[in-house]
Amino acid sequence: MTIEISSLDKIRDSLYELLNTYILPSNLMKYLFLAIVRRADNNVKCEILEKAAEFEHRSVIGSKAIIHIEAFVINAMYIIGRHKEGLNQESMDID
């Protein structure tokens, strides 16, 4: 699974805009997690939750919360994409 650089740039820009409106990083992380999990397949929700906890913790103990929030979003995209590719591969293997 590949993630386009232009997609990452758009995500980063959106996150910066949100953080510049004085939304707390912890609230932004929670909102993003809930929005992503609502749309995700049940098989990946636990893995996304683990990544959310990992990057939330890193954002609290570290500096530059934007880096950790962006890393969470990228990881969630990767997890979902990997799962979708696996499903596509399984359906191809049936033939």
Short mmCIF file of C-alpha atoms in Angstrom, two decimals:
data_model
loop_
_atom_site.label_atom_id
_atom_site.label_comp_id
_atom_site.label_asym_id
_atom_site.label_seq_id
_atom_site.Cartn_x
_atom_site.Cartn_y
_atom_site.Cartn_z
CA MET A 1 0.00 0.00 0.00
CA THR A 2 1.34 3.41 -0.91
CA ILE A 3 0.28 6.73 0.48
CA GLU A 4 0.61 9.64 -1.91
CA ILE A 5 2.87 12.49 -0.83
CA SER A 6 0.21 14.97 -1.94
CA SER A 7 -2.25 13.27 0.44
CA LEU A 8 0.22 13.61 3.29
CA ASP A 9 0.73 17.29 2.49
CA LYS A 10 -3.03 17.88 2.56
CA ILE A 11 -3.36 16.03 5.85
CA ARG A 12 -0.49 17.99 7.40
CA ASP A 13 -1.98 21.30 6.23
CA SER A 14 -5.39 20.38 7.66
CA LEU A 15 -3.88 19.37 10.99
CA TYR A 16 -1.92 22.62 11.23
CA GLU A 17 -5.09 24.60 10.50
CA LEU A 18 -6.97 22.75 13.23
CA LEU A 19 -4.21 23.20 15.78
CA ASN A 20 -3.96 26.90 14.91
CA THR A 21 -7.61 27.32 15.91
CA TYR A 22 -6.58 26.45 19.47
CA ILE A 23 -8.04 22.97 19.50
CA LEU A 24 -6.11 21.05 22.11
CA PRO A 25 -3.95 18.30 20.61
CA SER A 26 -5.55 15.70 22.90
CA ASN A 27 -9.03 16.72 21.73
CA LEU A 28 -7.93 16.63 18.10
CA MET A 29 -6.45 13.16 18.57
CA LYS A 30 -9.68 11.93 20.19
CA TYR A 31 -11.83 13.41 17.42
CA LEU A 32 -9.63 11.91 14.70
CA PHE A 33 -9.66 8.52 16.38
CA LEU A 34 -13.45 8.49 16.67
CA ALA A 35 -13.91 9.66 13.08
CA ILE A 36 -11.52 7.02 11.73
CA VAL A 37 -12.89 4.15 13.83
CA ARG A 38 -16.48 4.98 12.89
CA ARG A 39 -15.62 4.29 9.26
CA ALA A 40 -13.17 1.42 9.79
CA ASP A 41 -13.86 -2.27 9.49
CA ASN A 42 -14.28 -4.08 12.82
CA ASN A 43 -11.20 -6.20 12.11
CA VAL A 44 -8.85 -3.20 12.35
CA LYS A 45 -10.44 -1.14 15.13
CA CYS A 46 -8.33 -2.68 17.90
CA GLU A 47 -5.10 -2.06 16.00
CA ILE A 48 -6.11 1.55 15.34
CA LEU A 49 -6.93 1.97 19.04
CA GLU A 50 -3.45 0.72 19.95
CA LYS A 51 -1.85 3.24 17.58
CA ALA A 52 -4.03 6.05 18.93
CA ALA A 53 -2.94 5.26 22.48
CA GLU A 54 0.71 5.03 21.44
CA PHE A 55 0.76 8.37 19.62
CA GLU A 56 -1.42 10.11 22.21
CA HIS A 57 1.11 9.09 24.85
CA ARG A 58 3.99 10.30 22.69
CA SER A 59 2.28 13.64 22.11
CA VAL A 60 1.85 14.12 25.86
CA ILE A 61 5.44 13.30 26.82
CA GLY A 62 7.05 14.89 23.78
CA SER A 63 6.92 18.20 22.08
CA LYS A 64 5.45 19.13 18.70
CA ALA A 65 2.14 17.30 19.03
CA ILE A 66 1.55 17.78 15.30
CA ILE A 67 4.21 15.18 14.53
CA HIS A 68 2.56 12.54 16.70
CA ILE A 69 -0.95 13.31 15.45
CA GLU A 70 0.23 13.12 11.86
CA ALA A 71 2.01 9.83 12.59
CA PHE A 72 -1.22 8.42 14.04
CA VAL A 73 -3.22 9.40 10.94
CA ILE A 74 -0.59 7.89 8.63
CA ASN A 75 -0.53 4.67 10.66
CA ALA A 76 -4.33 4.45 10.61
CA MET A 77 -4.31 4.96 6.83
CA TYR A 78 -1.71 2.23 6.48
CA ILE A 79 -3.64 -0.21 8.70
CA ILE A 80 -6.89 0.36 6.81
CA GLY A 81 -5.17 0.17 3.42
CA ARG A 82 -3.31 -2.99 4.33
CA HIS A 83 -6.57 -4.57 5.47
CA LYS A 84 -8.37 -3.58 2.26
CA GLU A 85 -5.53 -4.95 0.14
CA GLY A 86 -5.68 -8.18 2.12
CA LEU A 87 -9.40 -8.46 1.46
CA ASN A 88 -8.85 -7.81 -2.23
CA GLN A 89 -6.08 -10.41 -2.32
CA GLU A 90 -8.30 -12.98 -0.58
CA SER A 91 -11.09 -12.43 -3.09
CA MET A 92 -8.60 -12.88 -5.92
CA ASP A 93 -7.28 -16.11 -4.38
CA ILE A 94 -10.74 -17.70 -4.42
CA ASP A 95 -10.74 -17.99 -8.21
#
